[in-house]
Amino acid sequence: MTTTDPRPTGGNLPLARTLGLDLRRVPRHVACVMDGNGRWAQLRGLSRSDGHAAGEQALLETVYAADDIGIGWLTVYAFSTENWKRPVGEVRFLMRLNEMILLRNIDELDERNIRVRFTGRSDRRVPPRLRREIERATERTAGNTGMTLTFAFNYGGRAELIDAMKRMADDGVRAKDIDEKAVRSYLYHPDMPDPDLVVRTSGEYRISNFLLWELAYSELVFTDVLWPDFDADELYRAVLAFQTRDRRFGKVSTIVPEPVLAAR
Ligand code: IPE
Ligand code: IPE
Ligand code: MG
């Protein structure tokens, strides 16, 4: 297959079936904290930049694996509002890498009918070339009807809520009119469903300012795998874990416990 041929849709389905995934109950929205690039590189005596570069393959595998099993929304944390505090050379590399990821992969993403979006604060520190590619990718795929792939870039959950509050104040929203629906309508993408599943790699058990409003009731899966080693198999294992969870949303469980079933 040449690089211009899109991968066959559904290429990962046999793997999903082998692992025992219930394809009727895949999460609608999966969000990933792609963490551990630096440590992956360090373990191999490479530079942190090499680790980030190696993360591109993991990202693509994850995107296509998610698409293959019918995940409708995939959101990936690519750069946080706090990541500006990293060394200037690393920040510069990440800006360039994200631009290249778009340039290298937009044809295939578009071929697969994937809608590419960005969520986060626009910022003058983001190089114009990257801003242009973000705009191009967003516009080119805006009409696609397949999976929505959202890059959280210069994204912070607190920043999103602050921006929402500011716009609510500007619009003169009255206190009596503020409820969950009103707040949601001021988020960066009000039409984005809340993540059902959040996966964080690299053995860190924290949220790091990701989607603070949206993940109120998400199921969380943490894995020790470092992001560049993440792949279809790892994604499907996370989905399998999700499928064992009892999502109660504050209510009482509707699942009948095994012993009761056995006694019937
Ligand atoms: C995640 O990998 C990528 C970004 C945050 C941009 P890290 O760069 O955080 O890798 P570690 O956590 O240092 O290993
Ligand atoms: C979270 O990872 C942000 C991204 C994956 C883009 P970090 O590596 O920045 O998070 P902390 O600093 O370990 O909490
Ligand atoms: Mg990290």
mmCIF file of C-alpha atoms and ligand atoms in Angstrom:
data_model
loop_
_atom_site.group_PDB
_atom_site.id
_atom_site.type_symbol
_atom_site.label_atom_id
_atom_site.label_comp_id
_atom_site.label_asym_id
_atom_site.label_seq_id
_atom_site.Cartn_x
_atom_site.Cartn_y
_atom_site.Cartn_z
ATOM 1 C CA MET A 1 0.000 0.000 0.000
ATOM 2 C CA THR A 2 1.385 3.432 -0.861
ATOM 3 C CA THR A 3 1.272 6.228 1.660
ATOM 4 C CA THR A 4 -1.450 7.960 -0.339
ATOM 5 C CA ASP A 5 -3.814 4.980 -0.050
ATOM 6 C CA PRO A 6 -6.069 5.317 2.954
ATOM 7 C CA ARG A 7 -5.924 2.334 5.307
ATOM 8 C CA PRO A 8 -8.877 0.031 4.822
ATOM 9 C CA THR A 9 -11.670 0.994 7.183
ATOM 10 C CA GLY A 10 -12.312 -1.748 9.703
ATOM 11 C CA GLY A 11 -8.740 -3.084 9.496
ATOM 12 C CA ASN A 12 -8.598 -3.491 13.270
ATOM 13 C CA LEU A 13 -11.966 -5.233 13.627
ATOM 14 C CA PRO A 14 -10.547 -8.778 13.840
ATOM 15 C CA LEU A 15 -8.358 -7.654 16.759
ATOM 16 C CA ALA A 16 -11.356 -6.096 18.517
ATOM 17 C CA ARG A 17 -13.312 -9.346 18.102
ATOM 18 C CA THR A 18 -10.403 -11.477 19.324
ATOM 19 C CA LEU A 19 -10.144 -9.386 22.465
ATOM 20 C CA GLY A 20 -13.863 -9.894 23.081
ATOM 21 C CA LEU A 21 -15.053 -6.318 22.650
ATOM 22 C CA ASP A 22 -18.797 -5.839 22.553
ATOM 23 C CA LEU A 23 -19.096 -3.778 19.387
ATOM 24 C CA ARG A 24 -22.654 -2.762 20.280
ATOM 25 C CA ARG A 25 -21.422 -0.986 23.401
ATOM 26 C CA VAL A 26 -18.422 1.051 22.340
ATOM 27 C CA PRO A 27 -18.054 4.402 24.094
ATOM 28 C CA ARG A 28 -19.390 7.272 22.034
ATOM 29 C CA HIS A 29 -16.573 9.621 23.040
ATOM 30 C CA VAL A 30 -13.061 8.593 24.111
ATOM 31 C CA ALA A 31 -10.537 11.175 25.301
ATOM 32 C CA CYS A 32 -6.806 10.425 25.623
ATOM 33 C CA VAL A 33 -4.111 12.117 27.674
ATOM 34 C CA MET A 34 -1.133 11.234 25.516
ATOM 35 C CA ASP A 35 1.552 11.189 28.191
ATOM 36 C CA GLY A 36 5.012 9.674 28.584
ATOM 37 C CA ASN A 37 6.833 10.694 25.396
ATOM 38 C CA GLY A 38 9.757 12.141 27.349
ATOM 39 C CA ARG A 39 10.220 9.050 29.499
ATOM 40 C CA TRP A 40 9.908 6.761 26.468
ATOM 41 C CA ALA A 41 12.790 8.647 24.854
ATOM 42 C CA GLN A 42 14.850 8.801 28.035
ATOM 43 C CA LEU A 43 14.633 5.009 28.412
ATOM 44 C CA ARG A 44 16.185 4.690 24.954
ATOM 45 C CA GLY A 45 18.875 7.344 25.385
ATOM 46 C CA LEU A 46 17.031 9.599 22.925
ATOM 47 C CA SER A 47 16.006 13.250 23.157
ATOM 48 C CA ARG A 48 12.566 14.315 24.405
ATOM 49 C CA SER A 49 11.834 15.505 20.869
ATOM 50 C CA ASP A 50 12.429 11.975 19.573
ATOM 51 C CA GLY A 51 9.810 10.820 22.063
ATOM 52 C CA HIS A 52 7.272 13.337 20.806
ATOM 53 C CA ALA A 53 8.025 12.372 17.209
ATOM 54 C CA ALA A 54 7.471 8.707 18.077
ATOM 55 C CA GLY A 55 4.082 9.653 19.501
ATOM 56 C CA GLU A 56 2.756 10.459 16.019
ATOM 57 C CA GLN A 57 2.532 6.789 15.028
ATOM 58 C CA ALA A 58 0.712 5.940 18.256
ATOM 59 C CA LEU A 59 -1.711 8.782 17.606
ATOM 60 C CA LEU A 60 -2.516 7.561 14.099
ATOM 61 C CA GLU A 61 -2.943 3.967 15.201
ATOM 62 C CA THR A 62 -5.283 5.120 17.930
ATOM 63 C CA VAL A 63 -7.307 7.304 15.572
ATOM 64 C CA TYR A 64 -7.831 4.529 13.026
ATOM 65 C CA ALA A 65 -8.428 1.879 15.674
ATOM 66 C CA ALA A 66 -11.085 4.109 17.271
ATOM 67 C CA ASP A 67 -12.680 4.752 13.889
ATOM 68 C CA ASP A 68 -12.687 1.052 13.040
ATOM 69 C CA ILE A 69 -14.879 0.124 16.013
ATOM 70 C CA GLY A 70 -17.255 3.034 15.554
ATOM 71 C CA ILE A 71 -16.115 5.429 18.258
ATOM 72 C CA GLY A 72 -17.833 8.624 17.157
ATOM 73 C CA TRP A 73 -15.692 11.155 18.973
ATOM 74 C CA LEU A 74 -12.004 10.976 19.860
ATOM 75 C CA THR A 75 -10.315 13.832 21.683
ATOM 76 C CA VAL A 76 -6.559 13.869 22.177
ATOM 77 C CA TYR A 77 -4.661 16.134 24.552
ATOM 78 C CA ALA A 78 -1.785 17.440 22.430
ATOM 79 C CA PHE A 79 -0.649 20.587 24.256
ATOM 80 C CA SER A 80 -1.886 22.044 27.520
ATOM 81 C CA THR A 81 -2.025 25.676 28.601
ATOM 82 C CA GLU A 82 0.661 24.676 31.124
ATOM 83 C CA ASN A 83 2.986 23.140 28.520
ATOM 84 C CA TRP A 84 4.267 26.636 27.610
ATOM 85 C CA LYS A 85 6.341 26.336 30.785
ATOM 86 C CA ARG A 86 8.579 23.743 29.097
ATOM 87 C CA PRO A 87 11.975 24.647 27.614
ATOM 88 C CA VAL A 88 11.560 26.906 24.574
ATOM 89 C CA GLY A 89 13.213 24.377 22.253
ATOM 90 C CA GLU A 90 10.748 21.650 23.252
ATOM 91 C CA VAL A 91 7.771 23.995 22.795
ATOM 92 C CA ARG A 92 9.051 24.978 19.372
ATOM 93 C CA PHE A 93 9.471 21.325 18.413
ATOM 94 C CA LEU A 94 5.918 20.510 19.520
ATOM 95 C CA MET A 95 4.513 23.396 17.450
ATOM 96 C CA ARG A 96 6.356 22.199 14.355
ATOM 97 C CA LEU A 97 5.446 18.551 15.000
ATOM 98 C CA ASN A 98 1.737 19.348 15.236
ATOM 99 C CA GLU A 99 1.945 21.277 11.981
ATOM 100 C CA MET A 100 3.673 18.327 10.319
ATOM 101 C CA ILE A 101 1.167 15.839 11.741
ATOM 102 C CA LEU A 102 -1.600 17.802 10.041
ATOM 103 C CA LEU A 103 0.288 18.160 6.770
ATOM 104 C CA ARG A 104 1.275 14.501 6.652
ATOM 105 C CA ASN A 105 -2.057 13.006 7.591
ATOM 106 C CA ILE A 106 -4.859 15.313 6.512
ATOM 107 C CA ASP A 107 -5.434 13.487 3.195
ATOM 108 C CA GLU A 108 -5.929 10.147 4.906
ATOM 109 C CA LEU A 109 -8.064 11.619 7.681
ATOM 110 C CA ASP A 110 -10.251 13.315 5.077
ATOM 111 C CA GLU A 111 -10.446 10.126 2.970
ATOM 112 C CA ARG A 112 -11.754 8.356 6.044
ATOM 113 C CA ASN A 113 -14.477 10.972 6.389
ATOM 114 C CA ILE A 114 -13.007 12.125 9.732
ATOM 115 C CA ARG A 115 -13.913 15.621 10.898
ATOM 116 C CA VAL A 116 -10.856 17.305 12.407
ATOM 117 C CA ARG A 117 -11.384 19.935 15.057
ATOM 118 C CA PHE A 118 -9.379 21.854 17.604
ATOM 119 C CA THR A 119 -10.308 22.847 21.101
ATOM 120 C CA GLY A 120 -8.367 25.313 23.187
ATOM 121 C CA ARG A 121 -7.463 28.957 23.451
ATOM 122 C CA SER A 122 -6.232 30.773 20.387
ATOM 123 C CA ASP A 123 -2.897 32.295 21.252
ATOM 124 C CA ARG A 124 -0.456 34.565 19.472
ATOM 125 C CA ARG A 125 2.387 32.356 20.659
ATOM 126 C CA VAL A 126 1.166 29.616 18.287
ATOM 127 C CA PRO A 127 3.227 30.039 15.095
ATOM 128 C CA PRO A 128 1.216 31.359 12.103
ATOM 129 C CA ARG A 129 2.129 28.288 10.032
ATOM 130 C CA LEU A 130 0.528 25.976 12.568
ATOM 131 C CA ARG A 131 -2.477 28.266 12.901
ATOM 132 C CA ARG A 132 -2.908 28.128 9.140
ATOM 133 C CA GLU A 133 -2.780 24.312 9.066
ATOM 134 C CA ILE A 134 -5.276 24.135 11.936
ATOM 135 C CA GLU A 135 -7.640 26.379 9.990
ATOM 136 C CA ARG A 136 -7.143 24.437 6.769
ATOM 137 C CA ALA A 137 -7.689 21.044 8.357
ATOM 138 C CA THR A 138 -10.756 22.265 10.227
ATOM 139 C CA GLU A 139 -12.316 23.875 7.165
ATOM 140 C CA ARG A 140 -11.456 21.052 4.783
ATOM 141 C CA THR A 141 -13.048 18.373 6.974
ATOM 142 C CA ALA A 142 -15.896 20.422 8.476
ATOM 143 C CA GLY A 143 -18.485 18.665 6.319
ATOM 144 C CA ASN A 144 -17.224 15.128 7.033
ATOM 145 C CA THR A 145 -19.756 12.875 8.688
ATOM 146 C CA GLY A 146 -17.541 10.190 10.232
ATOM 147 C CA MET A 147 -15.628 10.309 13.501
ATOM 148 C CA THR A 148 -14.858 13.704 15.028
ATOM 149 C CA LEU A 149 -11.185 13.901 15.966
ATOM 150 C CA THR A 150 -10.558 16.838 18.284
ATOM 151 C CA PHE A 151 -7.060 17.995 19.097
ATOM 152 C CA ALA A 152 -6.950 19.702 22.475
ATOM 153 C CA PHE A 153 -4.246 22.195 21.703
ATOM 154 C CA ASN A 154 -3.303 25.031 24.037
ATOM 155 C CA TYR A 155 -6.186 23.594 25.978
ATOM 156 C CA GLY A 156 -6.820 23.933 29.701
ATOM 157 C CA GLY A 157 -10.025 22.970 31.474
ATOM 158 C CA ARG A 158 -9.783 26.020 33.711
ATOM 159 C CA ALA A 159 -9.089 28.285 30.740
ATOM 160 C CA GLU A 160 -12.181 26.887 28.991
ATOM 161 C CA LEU A 161 -14.344 27.629 32.036
ATOM 162 C CA ILE A 162 -12.833 31.099 32.488
ATOM 163 C CA ASP A 163 -13.466 31.863 28.811
ATOM 164 C CA ALA A 164 -17.040 30.613 29.180
ATOM 165 C CA MET A 165 -17.612 32.773 32.257
ATOM 166 C CA LYS A 166 -16.191 35.841 30.535
ATOM 167 C CA ARG A 167 -18.457 35.414 27.537
ATOM 168 C CA MET A 168 -21.453 34.835 29.784
ATOM 169 C CA ALA A 169 -20.654 38.063 31.618
ATOM 170 C CA ASP A 170 -20.183 39.916 28.306
ATOM 171 C CA ASP A 171 -23.547 38.622 27.123
ATOM 172 C CA GLY A 172 -25.171 39.799 30.351
ATOM 173 C CA VAL A 173 -26.420 36.324 31.284
ATOM 174 C CA ARG A 174 -28.461 36.732 34.488
ATOM 175 C CA ALA A 175 -27.735 34.587 37.558
ATOM 176 C CA LYS A 176 -31.226 33.093 37.430
ATOM 177 C CA ASP A 177 -30.556 31.855 33.887
ATOM 178 C CA ILE A 178 -27.319 30.022 34.728
ATOM 179 C CA ASP A 179 -27.750 26.264 34.753
ATOM 180 C CA GLU A 180 -25.806 23.321 33.304
ATOM 181 C CA LYS A 181 -27.330 23.794 29.876
ATOM 182 C CA ALA A 182 -26.393 27.482 29.836
ATOM 183 C CA VAL A 183 -22.790 26.814 30.904
ATOM 184 C CA ARG A 184 -22.432 24.043 28.328
ATOM 185 C CA SER A 185 -23.585 26.392 25.599
ATOM 186 C CA TYR A 186 -20.569 28.612 26.358
ATOM 187 C CA LEU A 187 -17.938 25.836 26.209
ATOM 188 C CA TYR A 188 -15.581 25.749 23.211
ATOM 189 C CA HIS A 189 -17.658 23.023 21.481
ATOM 190 C CA PRO A 190 -21.147 22.833 22.956
ATOM 191 C CA ASP A 191 -22.106 20.035 20.562
ATOM 192 C CA MET A 192 -19.326 17.726 21.792
ATOM 193 C CA PRO A 193 -20.766 14.968 23.975
ATOM 194 C CA ASP A 194 -19.032 14.424 27.328
ATOM 195 C CA PRO A 195 -16.307 11.761 27.151
ATOM 196 C CA ASP A 196 -17.530 8.352 28.227
ATOM 197 C CA LEU A 197 -13.979 7.121 28.671
ATOM 198 C CA VAL A 198 -10.748 8.948 29.450
ATOM 199 C CA VAL A 199 -7.486 7.046 28.959
ATOM 200 C CA ARG A 200 -4.239 8.321 30.417
ATOM 201 C CA THR A 201 -0.954 6.662 29.610
ATOM 202 C CA SER A 202 2.407 6.631 31.432
ATOM 203 C CA GLY A 203 1.240 5.597 34.905
ATOM 204 C CA GLU A 204 0.221 9.083 36.030
ATOM 205 C CA TYR A 205 -3.046 9.172 37.952
ATOM 206 C CA ARG A 206 -4.148 12.719 37.327
ATOM 207 C CA ILE A 207 -6.279 14.829 35.041
ATOM 208 C CA SER A 208 -3.787 17.663 34.411
ATOM 209 C CA ASN A 209 -6.446 20.249 33.587
ATOM 210 C CA PHE A 210 -8.132 18.198 30.835
ATOM 211 C CA LEU A 211 -11.850 18.727 30.099
ATOM 212 C CA LEU A 212 -12.736 19.588 33.694
ATOM 213 C CA TRP A 213 -16.411 20.259 33.057
ATOM 214 C CA GLU A 214 -16.901 17.530 30.480
ATOM 215 C CA LEU A 215 -15.440 14.579 32.369
ATOM 216 C CA ALA A 216 -17.646 14.892 35.448
ATOM 217 C CA TYR A 217 -18.996 11.371 34.853
ATOM 218 C CA SER A 218 -16.371 9.853 32.565
ATOM 219 C CA GLU A 219 -14.902 6.448 33.289
ATOM 220 C CA LEU A 220 -11.156 6.729 33.836
ATOM 221 C CA VAL A 221 -8.625 4.158 32.677
ATOM 222 C CA PHE A 222 -4.953 4.539 33.559
ATOM 223 C CA THR A 223 -2.234 2.470 31.952
ATOM 224 C CA ASP A 224 1.511 2.295 32.551
ATOM 225 C CA VAL A 225 2.183 2.127 28.812
ATOM 226 C CA LEU A 226 4.081 5.176 27.566
ATOM 227 C CA TRP A 227 2.281 7.037 24.779
ATOM 228 C CA PRO A 228 4.640 6.075 21.883
ATOM 229 C CA ASP A 229 3.911 2.401 22.716
ATOM 230 C CA PHE A 230 0.130 2.899 22.720
ATOM 231 C CA ASP A 231 -1.701 1.149 19.879
ATOM 232 C CA ALA A 232 -4.973 -0.478 18.787
ATOM 233 C CA ASP A 233 -4.494 -3.311 21.268
ATOM 234 C CA GLU A 234 -4.068 -0.870 24.185
ATOM 235 C CA LEU A 235 -7.069 1.194 23.100
ATOM 236 C CA TYR A 236 -9.262 -1.877 22.868
ATOM 237 C CA ARG A 237 -8.113 -3.065 26.307
ATOM 238 C CA ALA A 238 -9.157 0.303 27.717
ATOM 239 C CA VAL A 239 -12.545 -0.040 25.985
ATOM 240 C CA LEU A 240 -12.852 -3.557 27.427
ATOM 241 C CA ALA A 241 -12.234 -2.143 30.918
ATOM 242 C CA PHE A 242 -14.881 0.488 30.189
ATOM 243 C CA GLN A 243 -17.333 -2.249 29.247
ATOM 244 C CA THR A 244 -16.986 -3.835 32.697
ATOM 245 C CA ARG A 245 -17.885 -0.592 34.492
ATOM 246 C CA ASP A 246 -21.272 0.068 36.057
ATOM 247 C CA ARG A 247 -22.059 3.701 35.211
ATOM 248 C CA ARG A 248 -24.522 4.825 37.816
ATOM 249 C CA PHE A 249 -24.529 8.632 37.367
ATOM 250 C CA GLY A 250 -25.485 8.975 41.027
ATOM 251 C CA LYS A 251 -28.393 6.547 40.709
ATOM 252 C CA VAL A 252 -28.799 3.008 42.002
ATOM 253 C CA SER A 253 -27.289 0.199 39.929
ATOM 254 C CA THR A 254 -29.547 -1.468 37.394
ATOM 255 C CA ILE A 255 -27.182 -4.442 37.076
ATOM 256 C CA VAL A 256 -28.488 -7.591 38.743
ATOM 257 C CA PRO A 257 -25.617 -9.161 40.756
ATOM 258 C CA GLU A 258 -24.389 -12.575 39.560
ATOM 259 C CA PRO A 259 -25.508 -14.632 42.635
ATOM 260 C CA VAL A 260 -29.091 -13.335 42.222
ATOM 261 C CA LEU A 261 -29.076 -14.340 38.576
ATOM 262 C CA ALA A 262 -27.703 -17.782 39.490
ATOM 263 C CA ALA A 263 -30.473 -18.337 42.107
ATOM 264 C CA ARG A 264 -33.247 -17.716 39.542
HETATM 265 C C1 IPE B 1 3.290 14.032 26.595
HETATM 266 O O1 IPE B 1 4.543 13.515 26.915
HETATM 267 C C2 IPE B 1 3.359 15.061 25.495
HETATM 268 C C3 IPE B 1 3.023 16.428 25.910
HETATM 269 C C4 IPE B 1 2.707 16.792 27.107
HETATM 270 C C5 IPE B 1 3.065 17.441 24.885
HETATM 271 P P1 IPE B 1 5.489 14.235 27.939
HETATM 272 O O2 IPE B 1 6.382 15.163 27.213
HETATM 273 O O3 IPE B 1 4.702 14.861 29.039
HETATM 274 O O4 IPE B 1 6.315 13.003 28.493
HETATM 275 P P2 IPE B 1 6.820 12.800 29.987
HETATM 276 O O5 IPE B 1 5.620 12.900 30.873
HETATM 277 O O6 IPE B 1 7.818 13.881 30.267
HETATM 278 O O7 IPE B 1 7.417 11.437 29.987
HETATM 279 C C1 IPE B 2 -0.721 16.447 30.085
HETATM 280 O O1 IPE B 2 0.547 15.916 30.216
HETATM 281 C C2 IPE B 2 -0.811 17.288 28.847
HETATM 282 C C3 IPE B 2 -0.700 16.568 27.586
HETATM 283 C C4 IPE B 2 -0.642 15.270 27.436
HETATM 284 C C5 IPE B 2 -0.692 17.400 26.402
HETATM 285 P P1 IPE B 2 1.674 16.628 31.098
HETATM 286 O O2 IPE B 2 2.865 15.765 31.032
HETATM 287 O O3 IPE B 2 1.833 18.041 30.687
HETATM 288 O O4 IPE B 2 1.021 16.595 32.548
HETATM 289 P P2 IPE B 2 1.721 16.691 33.982
HETATM 290 O O5 IPE B 2 2.606 17.903 33.974
HETATM 291 O O6 IPE B 2 2.499 15.442 34.186
HETATM 292 O O7 IPE B 2 0.591 16.781 34.958
HETATM 293 MG MG MG B 3 4.069 14.211 30.816
#
